[in-house]
Short mmCIF file of C-alpha atoms and ligand atoms in Angstrom, two decimals:
data_model
loop_
_atom_site.label_atom_id
_atom_site.label_comp_id
_atom_site.label_asym_id
_atom_site.label_seq_id
_atom_site.Cartn_x
_atom_site.Cartn_y
_atom_site.Cartn_z
CA MET A 192 15.31 -8.21 5.27
CA ALA A 193 14.35 -7.80 8.93
CA TYR A 194 11.40 -5.55 9.67
CA ASP A 195 12.40 -2.04 10.81
CA THR A 196 9.95 -1.01 13.53
CA ASN A 197 10.91 2.64 12.99
CA ASN A 198 9.86 2.86 9.35
CA ILE A 199 7.43 5.65 8.60
CA PHE A 200 4.39 3.42 8.08
CA ALA A 201 5.02 1.69 11.42
CA LYS A 202 4.97 5.17 12.98
CA ILE A 203 1.69 5.94 11.21
CA LEU A 204 0.21 2.67 12.50
CA ARG A 205 1.29 3.59 16.04
CA GLY A 206 -0.28 7.04 15.65
CA GLU A 207 3.07 8.79 16.01
CA ILE A 208 2.73 10.44 12.59
CA PRO A 209 -0.59 11.64 11.14
CA CYS A 210 -2.09 10.39 7.92
CA LYS A 211 -5.11 11.26 5.80
CA LYS A 212 -7.04 8.09 6.45
CA ALA A 213 -9.22 6.58 3.73
CA TYR A 214 -10.18 3.29 5.42
CA GLU A 215 -9.31 1.16 8.43
CA ASP A 216 -10.29 -2.24 9.76
CA GLU A 217 -8.63 -4.87 11.94
CA HIS A 218 -6.25 -6.00 9.20
CA ALA A 219 -5.49 -2.91 7.14
CA LEU A 220 -5.09 0.85 7.09
CA ALA A 221 -5.47 2.94 3.94
CA PHE A 222 -4.35 6.52 3.62
CA HIS A 223 -3.65 9.07 0.91
CA ASP A 224 -0.09 9.22 -0.38
CA ILE A 225 1.78 12.34 0.76
CA ALA A 226 3.17 12.88 -2.76
CA PRO A 227 0.36 11.72 -5.06
CA GLN A 228 1.27 10.47 -8.52
CA ALA A 229 -2.35 10.40 -9.74
CA PRO A 230 -5.48 12.35 -8.81
CA THR A 231 -6.29 9.48 -6.46
CA HIS A 232 -3.25 7.82 -4.89
CA VAL A 233 -3.95 5.74 -1.81
CA LEU A 234 -1.70 3.34 0.07
CA VAL A 235 -3.10 0.24 1.72
CA ILE A 236 -0.94 -1.38 4.38
CA PRO A 237 -1.40 -4.45 6.56
CA LYS A 238 -1.32 -3.81 10.30
CA GLY A 239 1.30 -6.48 10.92
CA PRO A 240 5.09 -6.07 10.57
CA TYR A 241 5.77 -7.22 7.01
CA VAL A 242 8.40 -5.82 4.66
CA SER A 243 7.09 -6.81 1.25
CA ALA A 244 4.59 -8.94 -0.64
CA ASP A 245 6.86 -11.98 -0.45
CA ASP A 246 7.38 -11.51 3.29
CA PHE A 247 3.66 -10.90 3.89
CA THR A 248 2.53 -13.98 1.98
CA ALA A 249 5.18 -16.15 3.66
CA ARG A 250 4.49 -15.12 7.27
CA ALA A 251 1.01 -13.63 7.59
CA SER A 252 -2.02 -15.72 8.52
CA ASP A 253 -4.71 -16.57 6.00
CA ALA A 254 -7.00 -14.16 7.83
CA GLU A 255 -4.49 -11.32 7.54
CA ILE A 256 -3.94 -11.96 3.83
CA ALA A 257 -7.64 -12.26 3.07
CA GLY A 258 -8.44 -9.24 5.21
CA PHE A 259 -5.78 -7.15 3.51
CA MET A 260 -6.90 -8.03 -0.01
CA ARG A 261 -10.52 -7.38 0.93
CA ALA A 262 -9.46 -3.97 2.22
CA VAL A 263 -7.82 -3.14 -1.12
CA GLY A 264 -11.06 -3.92 -2.91
CA THR A 265 -13.15 -2.10 -0.34
CA VAL A 266 -11.09 1.05 -0.78
CA ALA A 267 -11.48 0.87 -4.56
CA ARG A 268 -15.25 0.51 -4.21
CA ASP A 269 -15.67 3.05 -1.40
CA LEU A 270 -13.68 5.71 -3.26
CA GLY A 271 -15.79 5.15 -6.38
CA LEU A 272 -12.90 3.93 -8.51
CA VAL A 273 -14.45 0.85 -10.05
CA ALA A 274 -16.42 2.42 -12.90
CA LYS A 275 -13.49 4.20 -14.53
CA GLY A 276 -10.79 1.84 -13.32
CA TYR A 277 -7.74 1.89 -11.14
CA ARG A 278 -4.28 0.32 -10.84
CA ILE A 279 -2.75 -1.49 -7.90
CA LEU A 280 1.00 -1.76 -7.57
CA ALA A 281 3.42 -2.96 -4.91
CA ASN A 282 7.13 -2.25 -5.03
CA ALA A 283 9.55 -4.67 -3.38
CA GLY A 284 13.26 -4.19 -2.98
CA ARG A 285 15.98 -2.33 -4.82
CA ASP A 286 15.07 -2.78 -8.47
CA ALA A 287 11.49 -1.70 -7.77
CA HIS A 288 12.67 1.36 -5.79
CA GLN A 289 10.75 0.44 -2.66
CA GLU A 290 11.20 3.41 -0.33
CA VAL A 291 9.26 2.35 2.74
CA PRO A 292 10.05 -1.14 4.08
CA HIS A 293 6.52 -1.91 5.25
CA PHE A 294 4.45 -3.81 2.69
CA HIS A 295 2.01 -1.52 0.90
CA VAL A 296 -0.18 -1.55 -2.16
CA HIS A 297 -0.55 1.67 -4.12
CA ILE A 298 -3.96 2.38 -5.63
CA PHE A 299 -3.82 4.86 -8.51
CA ALA A 300 -6.89 6.30 -10.22
CA GLY A 301 -8.57 9.42 -11.48
CA LYS A 302 -7.06 9.70 -14.96
CA ASP A 303 -5.99 7.51 -17.86
CA LEU A 304 -3.01 5.77 -16.29
CA GLY A 305 -1.44 4.70 -19.55
CA ARG A 306 -0.09 1.24 -20.16
CA MET A 307 2.20 -0.61 -17.80
CA ILE A 308 5.93 0.09 -17.59
CA GLY A 309 6.89 -0.07 -21.25
CA PRO A 310 8.85 -2.58 -23.28
CA VAL A 311 12.15 -4.09 -22.15
CA GLY A 312 15.01 -1.72 -22.91
CA SER A 313 12.96 1.48 -22.80
P1 AMP B 416 7.36 2.89 -2.36
O1 AMP B 416 8.37 3.50 -3.26
O2 AMP B 416 6.51 1.87 -3.06
O3 AMP B 416 7.99 2.36 -1.09
O4 AMP B 416 6.35 4.04 -1.99
C1 AMP B 416 6.35 4.72 -0.77
C2 AMP B 416 5.29 5.78 -0.86
O5 AMP B 416 5.06 6.29 0.44
C3 AMP B 416 5.65 6.97 -1.74
O6 AMP B 416 4.68 7.11 -2.77
C4 AMP B 416 5.64 8.16 -0.76
O7 AMP B 416 5.16 9.35 -1.34
C5 AMP B 416 4.73 7.64 0.33
N1 AMP B 416 4.93 8.24 1.65
C6 AMP B 416 6.08 8.42 2.32
N2 AMP B 416 5.86 8.97 3.51
C7 AMP B 416 4.52 9.13 3.62
C8 AMP B 416 3.65 9.66 4.62
N3 AMP B 416 4.14 10.13 5.79
N4 AMP B 416 2.33 9.68 4.38
C9 AMP B 416 1.83 9.22 3.22
N5 AMP B 416 2.59 8.69 2.23
C10 AMP B 416 3.92 8.67 2.43
#
């Protein structure tokens, strides 16, 4: 899928739409999800134009990939999520119900998040 430069996260990166920023560095921006699904629900996005995890890891530089993953960990530490735990999740494509076509990792925390997605067939 080609990158859509008008997706909502691209607009946030350009400063055209506000966000509640949690962290920013040269490779990544983290902000609170507008419709949180846990007491803490933060999105971490790379600054480059990548659609999904597979696109990001195919086209981004080693520095971008390392910087992005370091940002995910930094956010978890800075928000105090490590002691009780947190979940990271990235949706890609139709079956995963990806809504915004700019690669992002969700960080969920702040309650018992339950197990993963349940057994096949449920
Ligand atoms: P996904 O289904 O993985 O693509 O998730 C997209 C996420 O982006 C959802 O959890 C939305 O609530 C969130 N979202 C959409 N628009 C905004 C926005 N303007 N600011 C913050 N989060 C947003």
